[in-house]
Amino acid sequence: MPGWPSNEYKYSLEGQRARKRSRRYFKAPDYFFSEVNVHMSFKQNDFLYSTYRKFLLTLKWMFFGVLSGVVVGSVSACFAKAISMATSFRATHPFILFLLPLAGVFIVFFYILLGTRTPKGTNLVIDAIHNGQRVPLRMTPLIIVSTVVTHLFGGSAGREGAALQVGGSLGNSLGHVLGFSEKDHRRTIMCGMSASFSALFGTPLAATIMPIEMSTIGIMYYSALAPCAIAALTAHFVAEIINPGAESAMKLSVVNEFTWKSGLFTIGFAILCSFVAILFCSTLHETKKFAKTVFKNSYIRAVVCGAIVIGLTLIVGSQTYNGAGSDVIASCINDPKYQIAAYAFLLKIIFTAITLSGGFQGGEIVPSLFIGATFGHALAGLCNYSPSMGAALGAVFVFCGVTNCPVTSILIGFELFGFELSSYVLLGVAVTYLFSGNYSLYGSQKIRFNKYEPEVINRNAH
């Protein structure tokens, strides 16, 4: 072949020398292979170390999830039992309502005694998640005692909001005792919140997601998913042992088939629920501001607000709107013949806003479910729903509107009322989330991304 060396040249002395020179130039030096082996050894060691480190971190957070589930779940289950006993005592001794102003004075004094003049409630826990700060352990006895006292004497408040504070405080303290670093504070708080919410509310799926979702709207802290899930499931198991059957079952017997017509009704109903959620949030915040402006002394504010709640109760003629109202929610959903005033949701908004404005403690989540359930119960006929179905959807939609937690709301709908409502819940929650705007029960919630456009806004809820 032209251009190739001939056989005579290949085997000549000059050709042999040329081949030796080429091998000398192109032969890889011996140390090259040793460097490659060392580099591969380093890479293997890095991989093994990284795998070992991830394994230890996984075990660490699994252990913390179980521990926080047991500890926080036990405390929260006892907390739920105490609230149930307080509610039962008030039902058999209704005259105790007249001591509500004195109960408010005691709560204010108790907070001041333990060094908290201006309690921030759940907002303190959310701020701690944002900033990686510690939540003081004294929040646990403060919120437990004050919430039980509020329910015992007839204040209108819930308990799951208090559970988030108890869980955040205990979870953070457990992490501190175990020597967790400051960068772990966010996850320890979330684990405690999941455990406490699960123990009190009986919804481990929603309890897993809520702390991850609620602090910053538009961002999910997935690094806390595994420990929160373990904590929520463990706490639910512990609560079933300590306080079995605490949560009444609320399963719908009949669910309408989902059609395009029922879908349109659901969209309209969800929009109305978002307006109710905005009304509740605005009333709550403005009432608190007004009470602090008019009555600057905390003791006087507690006495006045307690007296107003007593007066409203006497006007209504029953204690339907005092306490959390879980029995009313269950009746709206389980009893097809249950009757309640169409304006019941408005009365619950007023009772709850005045109670919390006076410094009484508790949560806003069960009242929001009460408001949504009674609103849906009243409007069910207009939307072609049964009263039970309207109450269930209303509770889920209003909850979404006041918390800005759509994934948690969907899971609560599934866990409380069954998967048969899935199409209604999915559509209604999505619509409510959009139409509720930037309103929230918690002013410390960060809205990272715009609900309507793909842009960063990074502002607080209002």
CSV table of C-alpha atoms in Angstrom, one decimal:
chain,number,residue,atom,x,y,z
A,1,MET,CA,0.0,0.0,0.0
A,2,PRO,CA,1.4,3.4,-1.0
A,3,GLY,CA,2.9,5.4,2.0
A,4,TRP,CA,3.4,2.3,4.2
A,5,PRO,CA,7.0,1.2,5.0
A,6,SER,CA,8.3,-1.8,3.1
A,7,ASN,CA,9.2,-5.1,4.7
A,8,GLU,CA,12.9,-4.5,4.0
A,9,TYR,CA,12.8,-1.3,5.9
A,10,LYS,CA,10.8,-2.8,8.8
A,11,TYR,CA,13.5,-5.4,9.4
A,12,SER,CA,16.5,-3.2,8.7
A,13,LEU,CA,18.6,-1.8,11.5
A,14,GLU,CA,17.3,1.7,10.9
A,15,GLY,CA,13.7,0.5,11.1
A,16,GLN,CA,14.3,-1.3,14.3
A,17,ARG,CA,15.8,1.9,15.8
A,18,ALA,CA,12.8,3.9,14.7
A,19,ARG,CA,10.4,1.5,16.3
A,20,LYS,CA,12.4,1.7,19.6
A,21,ARG,CA,12.3,5.5,19.5
A,22,SER,CA,8.5,5.5,18.9
A,23,ARG,CA,8.0,3.1,21.9
A,24,ARG,CA,10.1,5.4,24.1
A,25,TYR,CA,8.1,8.5,23.2
A,26,PHE,CA,4.6,6.9,23.5
A,27,LYS,CA,5.1,4.5,26.3
A,28,ALA,CA,3.4,5.6,29.5
A,29,PRO,CA,5.8,6.0,32.5
A,30,ASP,CA,5.4,3.5,35.4
A,31,TYR,CA,4.5,6.2,37.9
A,32,PHE,CA,1.4,7.1,35.8
A,33,PHE,CA,-0.2,3.8,36.7
A,34,SER,CA,0.6,4.3,40.4
A,35,GLU,CA,-1.1,7.8,40.4
A,36,VAL,CA,-4.1,6.3,38.7
A,37,ASN,CA,-4.4,3.6,41.3
A,38,VAL,CA,-4.0,6.1,44.2
A,39,HIS,CA,-6.6,8.4,42.6
A,40,MET,CA,-9.1,5.5,42.3
A,41,SER,CA,-8.3,4.5,45.8
A,42,PHE,CA,-9.2,8.1,47.0
A,43,LYS,CA,-12.4,8.1,45.1
A,44,GLN,CA,-13.4,4.7,46.6
A,45,ASN,CA,-12.6,6.0,50.0
A,46,ASP,CA,-14.6,9.1,49.5
A,47,PHE,CA,-17.6,7.1,48.3
A,48,LEU,CA,-17.3,4.7,51.3
A,49,TYR,CA,-17.0,7.6,53.7
A,50,SER,CA,-19.9,9.5,52.2
A,51,THR,CA,-22.1,6.4,52.3
A,52,TYR,CA,-21.1,5.7,55.9
A,53,ARG,CA,-21.8,9.3,56.9
A,54,LYS,CA,-25.2,9.3,55.2
A,55,PHE,CA,-26.0,6.0,57.0
A,56,LEU,CA,-25.1,7.5,60.4
A,57,LEU,CA,-27.2,10.7,59.7
A,58,THR,CA,-30.1,8.5,58.7
A,59,LEU,CA,-29.9,6.5,61.9
A,60,LYS,CA,-29.5,9.7,63.9
A,61,TRP,CA,-32.7,11.2,62.5
A,62,MET,CA,-34.6,8.0,62.7
A,63,PHE,CA,-33.7,7.7,66.3
A,64,PHE,CA,-34.7,11.3,67.0
A,65,GLY,CA,-38.0,10.7,65.1
A,66,VAL,CA,-38.9,7.8,67.3
A,67,LEU,CA,-37.7,9.6,70.5
A,68,SER,CA,-39.6,12.8,69.8
A,69,GLY,CA,-42.7,10.7,68.8
A,70,VAL,CA,-42.6,8.9,72.1
A,71,VAL,CA,-41.9,11.9,74.3
A,72,VAL,CA,-43.9,14.6,72.5
A,73,GLY,CA,-46.7,12.1,71.7
A,74,SER,CA,-47.0,11.1,75.3
A,75,VAL,CA,-47.2,14.7,76.5
A,76,SER,CA,-49.6,15.7,73.8
A,77,ALA,CA,-51.9,12.7,74.4
A,78,CYS,CA,-52.1,13.6,78.1
A,79,PHE,CA,-52.7,17.2,77.0
A,80,ALA,CA,-55.6,16.1,74.9
A,81,LYS,CA,-57.0,14.0,77.8
A,82,ALA,CA,-56.8,17.1,80.1
A,83,ILE,CA,-58.7,19.2,77.6
A,84,SER,CA,-61.3,16.5,77.2
A,85,MET,CA,-61.8,16.3,81.0
A,86,ALA,CA,-62.0,20.1,81.2
A,87,THR,CA,-64.6,20.2,78.5
A,88,SER,CA,-66.7,17.5,80.2
A,89,PHE,CA,-66.5,19.2,83.5
A,90,ARG,CA,-67.7,22.5,82.0
A,91,ALA,CA,-70.6,20.7,80.3
A,92,THR,CA,-71.8,19.3,83.6
A,93,HIS,CA,-71.0,22.6,85.5
A,94,PRO,CA,-72.0,25.4,83.1
A,95,PHE,CA,-71.9,28.0,85.8
A,96,ILE,CA,-68.1,27.9,85.7
A,97,LEU,CA,-68.3,30.1,82.7
A,98,PHE,CA,-68.8,33.1,85.0
A,99,LEU,CA,-65.3,32.7,86.2
A,100,LEU,CA,-63.8,33.2,82.8
A,101,PRO,CA,-62.5,36.7,83.5
A,102,LEU,CA,-60.6,35.4,86.6
A,103,ALA,CA,-59.2,32.6,84.4
A,104,GLY,CA,-57.9,35.3,82.0
A,105,VAL,CA,-56.2,37.1,84.9
A,106,PHE,CA,-54.6,33.9,86.0
A,107,ILE,CA,-53.3,33.2,82.4
A,108,VAL,CA,-51.8,36.7,82.1
A,109,PHE,CA,-50.1,36.3,85.5
A,110,PHE,CA,-48.8,32.9,84.7
A,111,TYR,CA,-47.2,34.1,81.5
A,112,ILE,CA,-45.6,37.1,83.3
A,113,LEU,CA,-44.4,34.8,86.1
A,114,LEU,CA,-42.5,32.7,83.6
A,115,GLY,CA,-41.0,35.7,81.9
A,116,THR,CA,-43.3,36.1,78.8
A,117,ARG,CA,-45.2,39.4,78.8
A,118,THR,CA,-46.1,39.3,75.1
A,119,PRO,CA,-46.8,35.7,74.0
A,120,LYS,CA,-46.4,35.2,70.3
A,121,GLY,CA,-47.9,31.7,70.1
A,122,THR,CA,-47.4,29.7,67.0
A,123,ASN,CA,-45.7,32.7,65.3
A,124,LEU,CA,-42.7,32.2,67.7
A,125,VAL,CA,-42.3,28.6,66.5
A,126,ILE,CA,-42.5,29.7,62.8
A,127,ASP,CA,-39.9,32.4,63.4
A,128,ALA,CA,-37.6,29.8,65.1
A,129,ILE,CA,-37.9,27.6,61.9
A,130,HIS,CA,-37.0,30.5,59.7
A,131,ASN,CA,-34.0,31.7,61.8
A,132,GLY,CA,-32.8,28.4,63.3
A,133,GLN,CA,-33.4,29.7,66.8
A,134,ARG,CA,-34.3,27.8,69.9
A,135,VAL,CA,-37.8,27.6,71.2
A,136,PRO,CA,-37.8,28.0,75.0
A,137,LEU,CA,-38.8,24.9,77.0
A,138,ARG,CA,-41.0,27.1,79.3
A,139,MET,CA,-43.5,27.3,76.4
A,140,THR,CA,-44.6,23.8,77.1
A,141,PRO,CA,-46.1,24.3,80.6
A,142,LEU,CA,-47.3,27.8,79.6
A,143,ILE,CA,-49.4,26.7,76.6
A,144,ILE,CA,-50.6,23.5,78.2
A,145,VAL,CA,-51.8,25.1,81.5
A,146,SER,CA,-53.3,28.2,79.8
A,147,THR,CA,-55.1,26.2,77.1
A,148,VAL,CA,-56.6,23.8,79.6
A,149,VAL,CA,-57.7,26.7,81.7
A,150,THR,CA,-59.2,28.5,78.7
A,151,HIS,CA,-61.3,25.3,77.8
A,152,LEU,CA,-62.3,24.7,81.4
A,153,PHE,CA,-63.8,28.1,81.8
A,154,GLY,CA,-65.5,28.4,78.4
A,155,GLY,CA,-63.1,30.3,76.2
A,156,SER,CA,-63.6,29.7,72.4
A,157,ALA,CA,-60.3,28.3,71.2
A,158,GLY,CA,-58.8,25.2,69.7
A,159,ARG,CA,-56.0,22.9,70.7
A,160,GLU,CA,-54.0,22.0,67.6
A,161,GLY,CA,-52.4,25.4,67.3
A,162,ALA,CA,-51.3,24.9,70.9
A,163,ALA,CA,-50.0,21.5,70.0
A,164,LEU,CA,-47.7,23.0,67.4
A,165,GLN,CA,-46.2,25.2,70.1
A,166,VAL,CA,-45.9,22.3,72.6
A,167,GLY,CA,-44.3,20.1,69.9
A,168,GLY,CA,-41.9,22.8,68.7
A,169,SER,CA,-40.8,23.5,72.2
A,170,LEU,CA,-40.3,19.9,73.3
A,171,GLY,CA,-38.7,18.9,70.0
A,172,ASN,CA,-36.2,21.7,70.1
A,173,SER,CA,-35.3,21.0,73.8
A,174,LEU,CA,-34.8,17.3,73.0
A,175,GLY,CA,-32.4,18.2,70.3
A,176,HIS,CA,-30.5,20.5,72.7
A,177,VAL,CA,-30.2,17.8,75.3
A,178,LEU,CA,-28.9,15.3,72.7
A,179,GLY,CA,-26.2,17.9,71.6
A,180,PHE,CA,-27.6,18.6,68.2
A,181,SER,CA,-26.0,21.5,66.4
A,182,GLU,CA,-27.7,24.8,65.7
A,183,LYS,CA,-28.2,23.9,62.0
A,184,ASP,CA,-30.4,21.0,63.2
A,185,HIS,CA,-32.8,23.2,65.2
A,186,ARG,CA,-35.1,23.6,62.3
A,187,ARG,CA,-35.6,19.9,61.9
A,188,THR,CA,-35.9,19.2,65.6
A,189,ILE,CA,-38.7,21.8,65.9
A,190,MET,CA,-40.5,20.3,62.9
A,191,CYS,CA,-40.3,16.7,64.3
A,192,GLY,CA,-41.9,17.9,67.5
A,193,MET,CA,-44.6,19.7,65.7
A,194,SER,CA,-45.4,16.7,63.6
A,195,ALA,CA,-45.5,14.4,66.7
A,196,SER,CA,-47.8,16.7,68.7
A,197,PHE,CA,-50.2,17.5,65.9
A,198,SER,CA,-50.5,13.7,65.1
A,199,ALA,CA,-51.1,12.8,68.7
A,200,LEU,CA,-53.9,15.4,69.1
A,201,PHE,CA,-55.5,15.3,65.7
A,202,GLY,CA,-55.1,11.7,64.7
A,203,THR,CA,-53.9,12.5,61.2
A,204,PRO,CA,-50.3,11.3,60.9
A,205,LEU,CA,-50.1,12.0,57.1
A,206,ALA,CA,-51.1,15.6,57.4
A,207,ALA,CA,-49.1,16.0,60.6
A,208,THR,CA,-46.0,14.9,58.7
A,209,ILE,CA,-46.4,17.5,55.9
A,210,MET,CA,-47.8,20.5,57.8
A,211,PRO,CA,-44.6,21.7,59.6
A,212,ILE,CA,-42.6,21.2,56.4
A,213,GLU,CA,-45.1,23.2,54.4
A,214,MET,CA,-46.5,25.9,56.7
A,215,SER,CA,-43.4,28.0,57.6
A,216,THR,CA,-42.6,29.2,54.1
A,217,ILE,CA,-45.3,29.3,51.5
A,218,GLY,CA,-43.8,27.9,48.3
A,219,ILE,CA,-40.9,26.0,49.9
A,220,MET,CA,-41.0,22.4,51.3
A,221,TYR,CA,-38.2,21.4,53.7
A,222,TYR,CA,-37.9,17.9,52.4
A,223,SER,CA,-34.8,17.2,54.5
A,224,ALA,CA,-37.2,17.0,57.5
A,225,LEU,CA,-39.6,14.6,55.7
A,226,ALA,CA,-38.2,11.3,57.0
A,227,PRO,CA,-37.8,12.3,60.7
A,228,CYS,CA,-41.2,14.1,60.7
A,229,ALA,CA,-42.9,11.0,59.2
A,230,ILE,CA,-41.4,8.7,61.9
A,231,ALA,CA,-42.3,11.1,64.6
A,232,ALA,CA,-45.9,11.5,63.5
A,233,LEU,CA,-46.5,7.7,63.1
A,234,THR,CA,-44.8,7.0,66.5
A,235,ALA,CA,-46.8,9.7,68.2
A,236,HIS,CA,-50.0,8.5,66.7
A,237,PHE,CA,-49.3,5.0,68.0
A,238,VAL,CA,-48.4,6.3,71.5
A,239,ALA,CA,-51.6,8.5,71.6
A,240,GLU,CA,-53.8,5.5,70.7
A,241,ILE,CA,-52.3,3.6,73.7
A,242,ILE,CA,-52.6,6.5,76.2
A,243,ASN,CA,-55.9,8.0,74.9
A,244,PRO,CA,-57.7,5.5,72.8
A,245,GLY,CA,-60.7,6.6,70.7
A,246,ALA,CA,-60.1,10.3,71.5
A,247,GLU,CA,-61.0,11.3,68.0
A,248,SER,CA,-64.5,10.5,66.8
A,249,ALA,CA,-64.7,8.9,63.3
A,250,MET,CA,-66.2,11.2,60.6
A,251,LYS,CA,-66.7,9.1,57.5
A,252,LEU,CA,-69.3,10.1,54.9
A,253,SER,CA,-71.8,7.4,54.1
A,254,VAL,CA,-72.8,8.9,50.7
A,255,VAL,CA,-70.7,11.0,48.3
A,256,ASN,CA,-72.2,12.4,45.1
A,257,GLU,CA,-70.6,11.3,41.8
A,258,PHE,CA,-68.1,13.9,40.6
A,259,THR,CA,-69.3,15.4,37.3
A,260,TRP,CA,-68.7,18.6,35.4
A,261,LYS,CA,-71.7,20.2,37.0
A,262,SER,CA,-70.6,19.2,40.6
A,263,GLY,CA,-67.1,20.5,39.6
A,264,LEU,CA,-68.5,23.9,38.8
A,265,PHE,CA,-70.5,23.9,42.1
A,266,THR,CA,-67.2,23.0,43.9
A,267,ILE,CA,-65.3,25.8,42.3
A,268,GLY,CA,-68.0,28.4,43.4
A,269,PHE,CA,-68.2,26.9,46.9
A,270,ALA,CA,-64.4,27.0,47.3
A,271,ILE,CA,-64.3,30.7,46.3
A,272,LEU,CA,-66.9,31.4,49.0
A,273,CYS,CA,-64.9,29.4,51.5
A,274,SER,CA,-61.8,31.5,50.7
A,275,PHE,CA,-63.8,34.6,51.5
A,276,VAL,CA,-64.8,33.1,54.8
A,277,ALA,CA,-61.2,32.3,55.5
A,278,ILE,CA,-60.1,35.8,54.8
A,279,LEU,CA,-62.9,37.1,57.0
A,280,PHE,CA,-61.7,34.9,59.9
A,281,CYS,CA,-58.1,35.9,59.6
A,282,SER,CA,-58.9,39.6,59.2
A,283,THR,CA,-61.3,39.6,62.1
A,284,LEU,CA,-58.8,37.8,64.4
A,285,HIS,CA,-55.9,40.1,63.6
A,286,GLU,CA,-57.9,43.4,63.8
A,287,THR,CA,-59.7,42.4,67.0
A,288,LYS,CA,-56.3,41.7,68.6
A,289,LYS,CA,-55.0,45.1,67.5
A,290,PHE,CA,-58.1,46.9,68.7
A,291,ALA,CA,-58.1,45.2,72.1
A,292,LYS,CA,-54.4,46.0,72.6
A,293,THR,CA,-55.0,49.6,71.6
A,294,VAL,CA,-58.0,50.2,73.8
A,295,PHE,CA,-56.9,48.2,76.8
A,296,LYS,CA,-53.2,48.5,77.1
A,297,ASN,CA,-53.2,46.7,80.5
A,298,SER,CA,-53.1,42.9,79.9
A,299,TYR,CA,-55.2,42.1,83.0
A,300,ILE,CA,-57.9,44.6,82.1
A,301,ARG,CA,-58.0,43.3,78.6
A,302,ALA,CA,-58.4,39.7,79.8
A,303,VAL,CA,-61.3,40.7,82.2
A,304,VAL,CA,-63.1,42.7,79.5
A,305,CYS,CA,-62.8,40.1,76.8
A,306,GLY,CA,-63.9,37.3,79.2
A,307,ALA,CA,-66.9,39.4,80.2
A,308,ILE,CA,-67.9,39.9,76.6
A,309,VAL,CA,-67.7,36.1,75.9
A,310,ILE,CA,-70.0,35.6,78.9
A,311,GLY,CA,-72.4,38.2,77.6
A,312,LEU,CA,-72.5,36.7,74.1
A,313,THR,CA,-73.1,33.2,75.6
A,314,LEU,CA,-76.1,34.4,77.6
A,315,ILE,CA,-77.5,36.1,74.4
A,316,VAL,CA,-77.1,33.0,72.3
A,317,GLY,CA,-78.6,30.9,75.1
A,318,SER,CA,-76.2,28.0,75.0
A,319,GLN,CA,-72.5,27.1,75.1
A,320,THR,CA,-72.4,25.9,71.5
A,321,TYR,CA,-69.7,28.4,70.6
A,322,ASN,CA,-67.5,28.0,73.7
A,323,GLY,CA,-64.6,25.6,73.7
A,324,ALA,CA,-63.2,24.1,70.6
A,325,GLY,CA,-66.4,22.9,69.1
A,326,SER,CA,-65.3,19.4,68.0
A,327,ASP,CA,-68.7,17.9,68.9
A,328,VAL,CA,-70.4,20.4,66.6
A,329,ILE,CA,-68.1,19.4,63.7
A,330,ALA,CA,-68.8,15.7,64.3
A,331,SER,CA,-72.5,16.3,64.5
A,332,CYS,CA,-72.6,18.3,61.2
A,333,ILE,CA,-70.9,15.4,59.4
A,334,ASN,CA,-72.2,12.3,61.2
A,335,ASP,CA,-75.8,13.3,61.9
A,336,PRO,CA,-77.9,14.0,58.7
A,337,LYS,CA,-80.7,15.4,60.9
A,338,TYR,CA,-78.5,17.9,62.8
A,339,GLN,CA,-79.7,21.5,62.8
A,340,ILE,CA,-77.6,24.6,63.5
A,341,ALA,CA,-78.2,28.2,62.6
A,342,ALA,CA,-77.0,29.3,59.2
A,343,TYR,CA,-75.0,32.2,60.8
A,344,ALA,CA,-73.2,29.8,63.2
A,345,PHE,CA,-69.9,30.3,61.4
A,346,LEU,CA,-70.1,34.1,62.0
A,347,LEU,CA,-70.8,33.6,65.7
A,348,LYS,CA,-67.8,31.2,66.0
A,349,ILE,CA,-65.6,33.8,64.3
A,350,ILE,CA,-66.7,36.5,66.8
A,351,PHE,CA,-66.3,34.2,69.9
A,352,THR,CA,-62.9,33.0,68.9
A,353,ALA,CA,-61.6,36.5,68.0
A,354,ILE,CA,-62.7,38.0,71.3
A,355,THR,CA,-61.3,35.0,73.3
A,356,LEU,CA,-57.8,35.1,71.8
A,357,SER,CA,-57.7,38.9,71.9
A,358,GLY,CA,-58.1,38.7,75.7
A,359,GLY,CA,-54.9,36.7,76.1
A,360,PHE,CA,-56.6,33.4,76.4
A,361,GLN,CA,-54.7,30.6,74.8
A,362,GLY,CA,-55.5,27.7,72.5
A,363,GLY,CA,-55.4,27.1,68.8
A,364,GLU,CA,-57.2,28.5,65.8
A,365,ILE,CA,-57.3,25.3,63.7
A,366,VAL,CA,-60.3,23.5,65.2
A,367,PRO,CA,-62.3,26.8,65.2
A,368,SER,CA,-61.4,27.1,61.5
A,369,LEU,CA,-62.8,23.6,61.0
A,370,PHE,CA,-65.9,24.6,63.0
A,371,ILE,CA,-66.4,27.7,60.8
A,372,GLY,CA,-65.9,25.8,57.6
A,373,ALA,CA,-68.1,22.9,58.6
A,374,THR,CA,-71.1,25.1,59.7
A,375,PHE,CA,-70.7,27.3,56.6
A,376,GLY,CA,-70.7,24.2,54.4
A,377,HIS,CA,-73.6,22.7,56.3
A,378,ALA,CA,-75.6,25.9,55.7
A,379,LEU,CA,-74.8,26.2,51.9
A,380,ALA,CA,-74.9,22.5,51.1
A,381,GLY,CA,-78.4,22.6,49.5
A,382,LEU,CA,-77.3,25.4,47.1
A,383,CYS,CA,-74.4,23.4,45.9
A,384,ASN,CA,-76.4,20.2,45.5
A,385,TYR,CA,-74.5,18.5,48.4
A,386,SER,CA,-75.8,16.6,51.3
A,387,PRO,CA,-75.4,18.6,54.6
A,388,SER,CA,-72.7,16.2,55.7
A,389,MET,CA,-70.7,16.4,52.5
A,390,GLY,CA,-71.0,20.2,52.5
A,391,ALA,CA,-69.7,20.3,56.1
A,392,ALA,CA,-66.7,18.1,55.3
A,393,LEU,CA,-65.7,20.1,52.2
A,394,GLY,CA,-66.2,23.4,54.0
A,395,ALA,CA,-64.0,22.4,56.9
A,396,VAL,CA,-61.2,21.3,54.5
A,397,PHE,CA,-61.5,24.4,52.3
A,398,VAL,CA,-61.5,27.0,55.1
A,399,PHE,CA,-58.6,25.2,56.8
A,400,CYS,CA,-56.6,25.6,53.5
A,401,GLY,CA,-57.6,29.2,53.3
A,402,VAL,CA,-56.4,30.2,56.8
A,403,THR,CA,-53.2,28.1,56.8
A,404,ASN,CA,-52.0,28.3,53.2
A,405,CYS,CA,-51.1,24.6,53.3
A,406,PRO,CA,-52.8,23.0,50.3
A,407,VAL,CA,-51.0,19.6,50.5
A,408,THR,CA,-51.7,19.3,54.2
A,409,SER,CA,-55.4,20.2,53.5
A,410,ILE,CA,-55.7,17.5,50.9
A,411,LEU,CA,-54.3,14.9,53.3
A,412,ILE,CA,-56.6,16.0,56.1
A,413,GLY,CA,-59.5,15.6,53.8
A,414,PHE,CA,-58.5,12.1,52.9
A,415,GLU,CA,-57.7,11.1,56.5
A,416,LEU,CA,-60.8,12.6,58.2
A,417,PHE,CA,-63.4,12.0,55.5
A,418,GLY,CA,-62.2,9.2,53.2
A,419,PHE,CA,-60.8,9.0,49.7
A,420,GLU,CA,-64.2,9.1,48.1
A,421,LEU,CA,-64.1,12.9,48.3
A,422,SER,CA,-60.7,13.1,46.5
A,423,SER,CA,-61.9,14.8,43.3
A,424,TYR,CA,-63.9,17.4,45.3
A,425,VAL,CA,-61.1,18.0,47.8
A,426,LEU,CA,-58.4,18.3,45.2
A,427,LEU,CA,-60.3,20.8,43.1
A,428,GLY,CA,-61.6,22.8,46.0
A,429,VAL,CA,-58.3,23.1,47.8
A,430,ALA,CA,-56.6,24.3,44.7
A,431,VAL,CA,-59.2,27.0,44.1
A,432,THR,CA,-59.3,28.1,47.8
A,433,TYR,CA,-55.5,28.3,47.9
A,434,LEU,CA,-55.5,30.8,45.0
A,435,PHE,CA,-58.5,32.9,46.1
A,436,SER,CA,-57.4,33.2,49.8
A,437,GLY,CA,-54.6,35.5,48.7
A,438,ASN,CA,-51.8,36.3,51.2
A,439,TYR,CA,-54.0,36.1,54.3
A,440,SER,CA,-53.1,33.7,57.1
A,441,LEU,CA,-53.7,33.0,60.7
A,442,TYR,CA,-49.9,33.3,61.3
A,443,GLY,CA,-48.3,36.6,60.5
A,444,SER,CA,-44.9,35.0,60.6
A,445,GLN,CA,-45.6,32.8,57.6
A,446,LYS,CA,-43.2,33.8,54.8
A,447,ILE,CA,-44.7,33.9,51.3
A,448,ARG,CA,-41.7,33.0,49.2
A,449,PHE,CA,-43.3,32.7,45.8
A,450,ASN,CA,-46.3,34.4,44.3
A,451,LYS,CA,-49.4,32.3,44.1
A,452,TYR,CA,-50.4,33.6,40.7
A,453,GLU,CA,-47.1,34.2,38.9
A,454,PRO,CA,-43.7,32.4,38.9
A,455,GLU,CA,-41.9,35.1,40.7
A,456,VAL,CA,-40.3,35.5,44.1
A,457,ILE,CA,-42.0,38.0,46.4
A,458,ASN,CA,-40.6,37.0,49.9
A,459,ARG,CA,-43.1,38.8,52.2
A,460,ASN,CA,-45.0,38.0,55.3
A,461,ALA,CA,-48.6,36.9,55.3
A,462,HIS,CA,-51.3,39.2,56.6
